[in-house]
Amino acid sequence: MIFAGCFSLALIHAQEYLYEIGGMGGVASYMGDVNKTAPLKGLNPAGGVVFRYNANFRIALKADLAWAKISGTTEGLENVFPQRAQASFERNVFELGGQFEFNFFPYSDKYAYLNTKRFSPYLLVGLGATVAPGNGSTFAGLNLPVGIGVKYKLKNRLNLGCELSVRKLFGDGLDVTDENNRILNNPYGISGSVMKNKDWYSVLTFSVTWDFGLRNCQCNSKDGLLF
């Protein structure tokens, strides 16, 4: 009976550790009026910290605090801006966000009887806030992150990850840092909507995280069983 109880808890919780924390680094790219289709054009550095709560083998909730540099220019564009105007921009982007992750495989380096894998692709979706200071024109607004990634448990408590995501912004002013490039704010004068004439930015990151917070089964000896 005691073993059955612990086995049932293992199936419910199915993680040795509840939490992960670590750092990430990579590259970021802007998508908007001067880059409509290329998600990794004009790469700039990005980095941050990440915290993850592992609900079970399949589902995780992640929070991140990140920084990225983005830039863009009209130079070399095939489409011509009105009055043949030329403009460029560069700015820092700060983000606080949360994402829901779904692992394709049950993720762990233990519990082989549950068909766990130490490697798993995953999908993510979430909600965040973006702030980008500028020269008299600060951008602030919500973002909607969507992406894919892979995670690999290198050894007990140590995880490696790679993730590609795009952030959909609910505004068209990310590329407007001052009066000199205000032409980038809807240059063709076309009315917009939630999904049209809005800016995006993409982020490709590599992460290293450390597991902590043991999940204990308390129904055995005083030392408990770890699940």
PDB file of N, CA and C in Angstrom, residues 74-153:
ATOM      1  N   THR A  74      16.310  51.619 -43.825  1.00  0.00           N
ATOM      2  CA  THR A  74      15.649  51.557 -45.124  1.00  0.00           C
ATOM      3  C   THR A  74      16.649  51.376 -46.262  1.00  0.00           C
ATOM      4  N   GLU A  75      17.917  51.465 -45.964  1.00  0.00           N
ATOM      5  CA  GLU A  75      18.941  51.345 -47.005  1.00  0.00           C
ATOM      6  C   GLU A  75      18.918  49.952 -47.625  1.00  0.00           C
ATOM      7  N   GLY A  76      18.852  49.911 -48.943  1.00  0.00           N
ATOM      8  CA  GLY A  76      18.874  48.638 -49.651  1.00  0.00           C
ATOM      9  C   GLY A  76      17.522  47.968 -49.791  1.00  0.00           C
ATOM     10  N   LEU A  77      16.434  48.595 -49.310  1.00  0.00           N
ATOM     11  CA  LEU A  77      15.111  47.992 -49.434  1.00  0.00           C
ATOM     12  C   LEU A  77      14.642  48.037 -50.882  1.00  0.00           C
ATOM     13  N   GLU A  78      13.965  46.964 -51.307  1.00  0.00           N
ATOM     14  CA  GLU A  78      13.423  46.945 -52.661  1.00  0.00           C
ATOM     15  C   GLU A  78      12.199  47.856 -52.772  1.00  0.00           C
ATOM     16  N   ASN A  79      11.358  47.868 -51.723  1.00  0.00           N
ATOM     17  CA  ASN A  79      10.207  48.762 -51.756  1.00  0.00           C
ATOM     18  C   ASN A  79      10.654  50.186 -51.411  1.00  0.00           C
ATOM     19  N   VAL A  80      10.083  51.179 -52.083  1.00  0.00           N
ATOM     20  CA  VAL A  80      10.488  52.568 -51.932  1.00  0.00           C
ATOM     21  C   VAL A  80       9.540  53.282 -50.991  1.00  0.00           C
ATOM     22  N   PHE A  81      10.086  53.967 -50.003  1.00  0.00           N
ATOM     23  CA  PHE A  81       9.272  54.738 -49.082  1.00  0.00           C
ATOM     24  C   PHE A  81       8.777  56.021 -49.767  1.00  0.00           C
ATOM     25  N   PRO A  82       7.670  56.593 -49.286  1.00  0.00           N
ATOM     26  CA  PRO A  82       7.184  57.857 -49.854  1.00  0.00           C
ATOM     27  C   PRO A  82       8.279  58.933 -49.831  1.00  0.00           C
ATOM     28  N   GLN A  83       8.315  59.751 -50.895  1.00  0.00           N
ATOM     29  CA  GLN A  83       9.322  60.808 -51.041  1.00  0.00           C
ATOM     30  C   GLN A  83      10.753  60.250 -50.972  1.00  0.00           C
ATOM     31  N   ARG A  84      10.878  58.935 -51.191  1.00  0.00           N
ATOM     32  CA  ARG A  84      12.198  58.273 -51.152  1.00  0.00           C
ATOM     33  C   ARG A  84      12.949  58.587 -49.854  1.00  0.00           C
ATOM     34  N   ALA A  85      12.184  58.687 -48.766  1.00  0.00           N
ATOM     35  CA  ALA A  85      12.790  59.003 -47.467  1.00  0.00           C
ATOM     36  C   ALA A  85      13.683  57.851 -47.003  1.00  0.00           C
ATOM     37  N   GLN A  86      14.796  58.208 -46.354  1.00  0.00           N
ATOM     38  CA  GLN A  86      15.705  57.225 -45.792  1.00  0.00           C
ATOM     39  C   GLN A  86      15.747  57.402 -44.274  1.00  0.00           C
ATOM     40  N   ALA A  87      15.722  56.292 -43.567  1.00  0.00           N
ATOM     41  CA  ALA A  87      15.734  56.371 -42.105  1.00  0.00           C
ATOM     42  C   ALA A  87      16.344  55.097 -41.538  1.00  0.00           C
ATOM     43  N   SER A  88      16.848  55.186 -40.325  1.00  0.00           N
ATOM     44  CA  SER A  88      17.387  54.032 -39.616  1.00  0.00           C
ATOM     45  C   SER A  88      17.176  54.247 -38.130  1.00  0.00           C
ATOM     46  N   PHE A  89      17.328  53.163 -37.351  1.00  0.00           N
ATOM     47  CA  PHE A  89      17.158  53.282 -35.903  1.00  0.00           C
ATOM     48  C   PHE A  89      17.947  52.178 -35.209  1.00  0.00           C
ATOM     49  N   GLU A  90      18.190  52.382 -33.945  1.00  0.00           N
ATOM     50  CA  GLU A  90      18.808  51.383 -33.067  1.00  0.00           C
ATOM     51  C   GLU A  90      18.356  51.691 -31.655  1.00  0.00           C
ATOM     52  N   ARG A  91      17.939  50.670 -30.917  1.00  0.00           N
ATOM     53  CA  ARG A  91      17.490  50.920 -29.547  1.00  0.00           C
ATOM     54  C   ARG A  91      17.582  49.647 -28.709  1.00  0.00           C
ATOM     55  N   ASN A  92      17.578  49.831 -27.386  1.00  0.00           N
ATOM     56  CA  ASN A  92      17.556  48.731 -26.435  1.00  0.00           C
ATOM     57  C   ASN A  92      16.118  48.396 -26.071  1.00  0.00           C
ATOM     58  N   VAL A  93      15.850  47.114 -25.923  1.00  0.00           N
ATOM     59  CA  VAL A  93      14.519  46.619 -25.572  1.00  0.00           C
ATOM     60  C   VAL A  93      14.629  45.830 -24.271  1.00  0.00           C
ATOM     61  N   PHE A  94      13.749  46.125 -23.328  1.00  0.00           N
ATOM     62  CA  PHE A  94      13.695  45.405 -22.052  1.00  0.00           C
ATOM     63  C   PHE A  94      12.343  44.712 -21.945  1.00  0.00           C
ATOM     64  N   GLU A  95      12.380  43.467 -21.486  1.00  0.00           N
ATOM     65  CA  GLU A  95      11.153  42.658 -21.473  1.00  0.00           C
ATOM     66  C   GLU A  95      10.999  41.888 -20.167  1.00  0.00           C
ATOM     67  N   LEU A  96       9.775  41.857 -19.671  1.00  0.00           N
ATOM     68  CA  LEU A  96       9.380  40.986 -18.572  1.00  0.00           C
ATOM     69  C   LEU A  96       8.205  40.172 -19.069  1.00  0.00           C
ATOM     70  N   GLY A  97       8.344  38.842 -19.046  1.00  0.00           N
ATOM     71  CA  GLY A  97       7.291  38.025 -19.636  1.00  0.00           C
ATOM     72  C   GLY A  97       7.103  36.688 -18.946  1.00  0.00           C
ATOM     73  N   GLY A  98       6.022  36.044 -19.297  1.00  0.00           N
ATOM     74  CA  GLY A  98       5.715  34.704 -18.816  1.00  0.00           C
ATOM     75  C   GLY A  98       5.197  33.850 -19.954  1.00  0.00           C
ATOM     76  N   GLN A  99       5.596  32.577 -19.973  1.00  0.00           N
ATOM     77  CA  GLN A  99       5.178  31.678 -21.048  1.00  0.00           C
ATOM     78  C   GLN A  99       4.745  30.325 -20.518  1.00  0.00           C
ATOM     79  N   PHE A 100       3.819  29.715 -21.244  1.00  0.00           N
ATOM     80  CA  PHE A 100       3.397  28.336 -21.027  1.00  0.00           C
ATOM     81  C   PHE A 100       4.151  27.455 -22.005  1.00  0.00           C
ATOM     82  N   GLU A 101       4.784  26.397 -21.515  1.00  0.00           N
ATOM     83  CA  GLU A 101       5.540  25.482 -22.365  1.00  0.00           C
ATOM     84  C   GLU A 101       4.905  24.092 -22.354  1.00  0.00           C
ATOM     85  N   PHE A 102       4.847  23.484 -23.523  1.00  0.00           N
ATOM     86  CA  PHE A 102       4.380  22.099 -23.642  1.00  0.00           C
ATOM     87  C   PHE A 102       5.480  21.254 -24.269  1.00  0.00           C
ATOM     88  N   ASN A 103       5.983  20.273 -23.529  1.00  0.00           N
ATOM     89  CA  ASN A 103       7.028  19.372 -24.011  1.00  0.00           C
ATOM     90  C   ASN A 103       6.421  18.259 -24.864  1.00  0.00           C
ATOM     91  N   PHE A 104       7.023  17.998 -26.035  1.00  0.00           N
ATOM     92  CA  PHE A 104       6.543  16.911 -26.884  1.00  0.00           C
ATOM     93  C   PHE A 104       6.778  15.553 -26.233  1.00  0.00           C
ATOM     94  N   PHE A 105       7.896  15.401 -25.504  1.00  0.00           N
ATOM     95  CA  PHE A 105       8.201  14.152 -24.816  1.00  0.00           C
ATOM     96  C   PHE A 105       8.195  14.415 -23.313  1.00  0.00           C
ATOM     97  N   PRO A 106       7.859  13.402 -22.494  1.00  0.00           N
ATOM     98  CA  PRO A 106       7.990  13.572 -21.039  1.00  0.00           C
ATOM     99  C   PRO A 106       9.458  13.793 -20.668  1.00  0.00           C
ATOM    100  N   TYR A 107       9.766  14.935 -20.073  1.00  0.00           N
ATOM    101  CA  TYR A 107      11.145  15.401 -19.956  1.00  0.00           C
ATOM    102  C   TYR A 107      11.734  15.086 -18.583  1.00  0.00           C
ATOM    103  N   SER A 108      12.725  14.189 -18.561  1.00  0.00           N
ATOM    104  CA  SER A 108      13.483  13.860 -17.349  1.00  0.00           C
ATOM    105  C   SER A 108      14.574  12.870 -17.721  1.00  0.00           C
ATOM    106  N   ASP A 109      15.632  12.830 -16.910  1.00  0.00           N
ATOM    107  CA  ASP A 109      16.668  11.828 -17.117  1.00  0.00           C
ATOM    108  C   ASP A 109      16.471  10.631 -16.191  1.00  0.00           C
ATOM    109  N   LYS A 110      15.322  10.571 -15.526  1.00  0.00           N
ATOM    110  CA  LYS A 110      15.016   9.461 -14.619  1.00  0.00           C
ATOM    111  C   LYS A 110      13.646   8.892 -14.981  1.00  0.00           C
ATOM    112  N   TYR A 111      13.195   7.901 -14.201  1.00  0.00           N
ATOM    113  CA  TYR A 111      11.853   7.300 -14.348  1.00  0.00           C
ATOM    114  C   TYR A 111      11.640   6.747 -15.753  1.00  0.00           C
ATOM    115  N   ALA A 112      12.527   5.852 -16.190  1.00  0.00           N
ATOM    116  CA  ALA A 112      12.409   5.261 -17.517  1.00  0.00           C
ATOM    117  C   ALA A 112      11.100   4.499 -17.676  1.00  0.00           C
ATOM    118  N   TYR A 113      10.541   3.974 -16.565  1.00  0.00           N
ATOM    119  CA  TYR A 113       9.286   3.238 -16.640  1.00  0.00           C
ATOM    120  C   TYR A 113       8.120   4.156 -17.034  1.00  0.00           C
ATOM    121  N   LEU A 114       8.322   5.479 -16.985  1.00  0.00           N
ATOM    122  CA  LEU A 114       7.309   6.427 -17.438  1.00  0.00           C
ATOM    123  C   LEU A 114       7.612   6.951 -18.849  1.00  0.00           C
ATOM    124  N   ASN A 115       8.572   6.292 -19.533  1.00  0.00           N
ATOM    125  CA  ASN A 115       8.962   6.659 -20.900  1.00  0.00           C
ATOM    126  C   ASN A 115       9.505   8.087 -20.996  1.00  0.00           C
ATOM    127  N   THR A 116      10.213   8.512 -19.976  1.00  0.00           N
ATOM    128  CA  THR A 116      10.783   9.864 -20.001  1.00  0.00           C
ATOM    129  C   THR A 116      11.984   9.935 -20.934  1.00  0.00           C
ATOM    130  N   LYS A 117      12.246  11.163 -21.423  1.00  0.00           N
ATOM    131  CA  LYS A 117      13.378  11.418 -22.305  1.00  0.00           C
ATOM    132  C   LYS A 117      14.170  12.601 -21.750  1.00  0.00           C
ATOM    133  N   ARG A 118      15.490  12.542 -21.886  1.00  0.00           N
ATOM    134  CA  ARG A 118      16.315  13.663 -21.429  1.00  0.00           C
ATOM    135  C   ARG A 118      16.417  14.765 -22.479  1.00  0.00           C
ATOM    136  N   PHE A 119      15.765  14.546 -23.635  1.00  0.00           N
ATOM    137  CA  PHE A 119      15.717  15.532 -24.706  1.00  0.00           C
ATOM    138  C   PHE A 119      14.269  15.708 -25.141  1.00  0.00           C
ATOM    139  N   SER A 120      13.837  16.971 -25.329  1.00  0.00           N
ATOM    140  CA  SER A 120      12.470  17.186 -25.797  1.00  0.00           C
ATOM    141  C   SER A 120      12.331  18.520 -26.525  1.00  0.00           C
ATOM    142  N   PRO A 121      11.686  18.531 -27.700  1.00  0.00           N
ATOM    143  CA  PRO A 121      11.237  19.796 -28.284  1.00  0.00           C
ATOM    144  C   PRO A 121      10.031  20.302 -27.495  1.00  0.00           C
ATOM    145  N   TYR A 122       9.746  21.595 -27.610  1.00  0.00           N
ATOM    146  CA  TYR A 122       8.566  22.136 -26.935  1.00  0.00           C
ATOM    147  C   TYR A 122       8.022  23.345 -27.694  1.00  0.00           C
ATOM    148  N   LEU A 123       6.761  23.651 -27.439  1.00  0.00           N
ATOM    149  CA  LEU A 123       6.094  24.837 -27.948  1.00  0.00           C
ATOM    150  C   LEU A 123       5.868  25.802 -26.804  1.00  0.00           C
ATOM    151  N   LEU A 124       5.830  27.103 -27.099  1.00  0.00           N
ATOM    152  CA  LEU A 124       5.563  28.085 -26.053  1.00  0.00           C
ATOM    153  C   LEU A 124       4.625  29.165 -26.564  1.00  0.00           C
ATOM    154  N   VAL A 125       3.831  29.701 -25.647  1.00  0.00           N
ATOM    155  CA  VAL A 125       2.980  30.859 -25.902  1.00  0.00           C
ATOM    156  C   VAL A 125       2.831  31.598 -24.587  1.00  0.00           C
ATOM    157  N   GLY A 126       2.666  32.904 -24.630  1.00  0.00           N
ATOM    158  CA  GLY A 126       2.595  33.631 -23.365  1.00  0.00           C
ATOM    159  C   GLY A 126       2.163  35.070 -23.537  1.00  0.00           C
ATOM    160  N   LEU A 127       2.559  35.876 -22.564  1.00  0.00           N
ATOM    161  CA  LEU A 127       2.246  37.302 -22.557  1.00  0.00           C
ATOM    162  C   LEU A 127       3.365  38.023 -21.832  1.00  0.00           C
ATOM    163  N   GLY A 128       3.748  39.200 -22.335  1.00  0.00           N
ATOM    164  CA  GLY A 128       4.824  39.953 -21.711  1.00  0.00           C
ATOM    165  C   GLY A 128       4.637  41.445 -21.874  1.00  0.00           C
ATOM    166  N   ALA A 129       5.563  42.193 -21.306  1.00  0.00           N
ATOM    167  CA  ALA A 129       5.577  43.650 -21.421  1.00  0.00           C
ATOM    168  C   ALA A 129       6.935  44.083 -21.943  1.00  0.00           C
ATOM    169  N   THR A 130       6.928  45.001 -22.902  1.00  0.00           N
ATOM    170  CA  THR A 130       8.142  45.497 -23.543  1.00  0.00           C
ATOM    171  C   THR A 130       8.278  46.995 -23.314  1.00  0.00           C
ATOM    172  N   VAL A 131       9.477  47.411 -22.918  1.00  0.00           N
ATOM    173  CA  VAL A 131       9.795  48.832 -22.788  1.00  0.00           C
ATOM    174  C   VAL A 131      11.077  49.089 -23.567  1.00  0.00           C
ATOM    175  N   ALA A 132      11.054  50.127 -24.430  1.00  0.00           N
ATOM    176  CA  ALA A 132      12.215  50.464 -25.245  1.00  0.00           C
ATOM    177  C   ALA A 132      12.456  51.966 -25.164  1.00  0.00           C
ATOM    178  N   PRO A 133      13.398  52.413 -24.329  1.00  0.00           N
ATOM    179  CA  PRO A 133      13.692  53.846 -24.225  1.00  0.00           C
ATOM    180  C   PRO A 133      14.218  54.403 -25.554  1.00  0.00           C
ATOM    181  N   GLY A 134      13.922  55.676 -25.798  1.00  0.00           N
ATOM    182  CA  GLY A 134      14.403  56.324 -27.014  1.00  0.00           C
ATOM    183  C   GLY A 134      14.742  57.776 -26.750  1.00  0.00           C
ATOM    184  N   ASN A 135      15.183  58.468 -27.774  1.00  0.00           N
ATOM    185  CA  ASN A 135      15.520  59.885 -27.657  1.00  0.00           C
ATOM    186  C   ASN A 135      14.248  60.728 -27.727  1.00  0.00           C
ATOM    187  N   GLY A 136      13.520  60.758 -26.621  1.00  0.00           N
ATOM    188  CA  GLY A 136      12.264  61.500 -26.589  1.00  0.00           C
ATOM    189  C   GLY A 136      11.069  60.710 -27.052  1.00  0.00           C
ATOM    190  N   SER A 137      11.234  59.446 -27.405  1.00  0.00           N
ATOM    191  CA  SER A 137      10.126  58.622 -27.874  1.00  0.00           C
ATOM    192  C   SER A 137      10.278  57.212 -27.319  1.00  0.00           C
ATOM    193  N   THR A 138       9.832  57.011 -26.085  1.00  0.00           N
ATOM    194  CA  THR A 138       9.913  55.702 -25.440  1.00  0.00           C
ATOM    195  C   THR A 138       8.716  54.847 -25.837  1.00  0.00           C
ATOM    196  N   PHE A 139       8.998  53.604 -26.228  1.00  0.00           N
ATOM    197  CA  PHE A 139       7.928  52.664 -26.562  1.00  0.00           C
ATOM    198  C   PHE A 139       7.658  51.778 -25.357  1.00  0.00           C
ATOM    199  N   ALA A 140       6.385  51.562 -25.026  1.00  0.00           N
ATOM    200  CA  ALA A 140       5.988  50.658 -23.954  1.00  0.00           C
ATOM    201  C   ALA A 140       4.681  49.991 -24.340  1.00  0.00           C
ATOM    202  N   GLY A 141       4.605  48.687 -24.172  1.00  0.00           N
ATOM    203  CA  GLY A 141       3.376  47.985 -24.518  1.00  0.00           C
ATOM    204  C   GLY A 141       3.488  46.499 -24.247  1.00  0.00           C
ATOM    205  N   LEU A 142       2.380  45.801 -24.444  1.00  0.00           N
ATOM    206  CA  LEU A 142       2.328  44.361 -24.260  1.00  0.00           C
ATOM    207  C   LEU A 142       2.894  43.656 -25.482  1.00  0.00           C
ATOM    208  N   ASN A 143       3.384  42.445 -25.267  1.00  0.00           N
ATOM    209  CA  ASN A 143       3.807  41.601 -26.379  1.00  0.00           C
ATOM    210  C   ASN A 143       3.240  40.201 -26.220  1.00  0.00           C
ATOM    211  N   LEU A 144       3.062  39.541 -27.344  1.00  0.00           N
ATOM    212  CA  LEU A 144       2.549  38.171 -27.370  1.00  0.00           C
ATOM    213  C   LEU A 144       3.636  37.260 -27.928  1.00  0.00           C
ATOM    214  N   PRO A 145       4.337  36.489 -27.059  1.00  0.00           N
ATOM    215  CA  PRO A 145       5.401  35.609 -27.550  1.00  0.00           C
ATOM    216  C   PRO A 145       4.867  34.247 -28.001  1.00  0.00           C
ATOM    217  N   VAL A 146       5.366  33.774 -29.131  1.00  0.00           N
ATOM    218  CA  VAL A 146       5.056  32.453 -29.665  1.00  0.00           C
ATOM    219  C   VAL A 146       6.354  31.867 -30.184  1.00  0.00           C
ATOM    220  N   GLY A 147       6.612  30.578 -29.894  1.00  0.00           N
ATOM    221  CA  GLY A 147       7.863  30.032 -30.374  1.00  0.00           C
ATOM    222  C   GLY A 147       8.012  28.538 -30.177  1.00  0.00           C
ATOM    223  N   ILE A 148       9.202  28.058 -30.525  1.00  0.00           N
ATOM    224  CA  ILE A 148       9.562  26.651 -30.390  1.00  0.00           C
ATOM    225  C   ILE A 148      10.930  26.573 -29.724  1.00  0.00           C
ATOM    226  N   GLY A 149      11.223  25.429 -29.148  1.00  0.00           N
ATOM    227  CA  GLY A 149      12.523  25.252 -28.514  1.00  0.00           C
ATOM    228  C   GLY A 149      12.842  23.791 -28.308  1.00  0.00           C
ATOM    229  N   VAL A 150      14.056  23.534 -27.850  1.00  0.00           N
ATOM    230  CA  VAL A 150      14.476  22.189 -27.460  1.00  0.00           C
ATOM    231  C   VAL A 150      15.205  22.309 -26.129  1.00  0.00           C
ATOM    232  N   LYS A 151      15.049  21.295 -25.281  1.00  0.00           N
ATOM    233  CA  LYS A 151      15.750  21.258 -24.000  1.00  0.00           C
ATOM    234  C   LYS A 151      16.413  19.900 -23.836  1.00  0.00           C
ATOM    235  N   TYR A 152      17.561  19.915 -23.183  1.00  0.00           N
ATOM    236  CA  TYR A 152      18.334  18.690 -22.991  1.00  0.00           C
ATOM    237  C   TYR A 152      18.889  18.673 -21.577  1.00  0.00           C
ATOM    238  N   LYS A 153      18.622  17.593 -20.844  1.00  0.00           N
ATOM    239  CA  LYS A 153      19.152  17.447 -19.488  1.00  0.00           C
ATOM    240  C   LYS A 153      20.533  16.831 -19.581  1.00  0.00           C
TER     241      LYS A 153
END
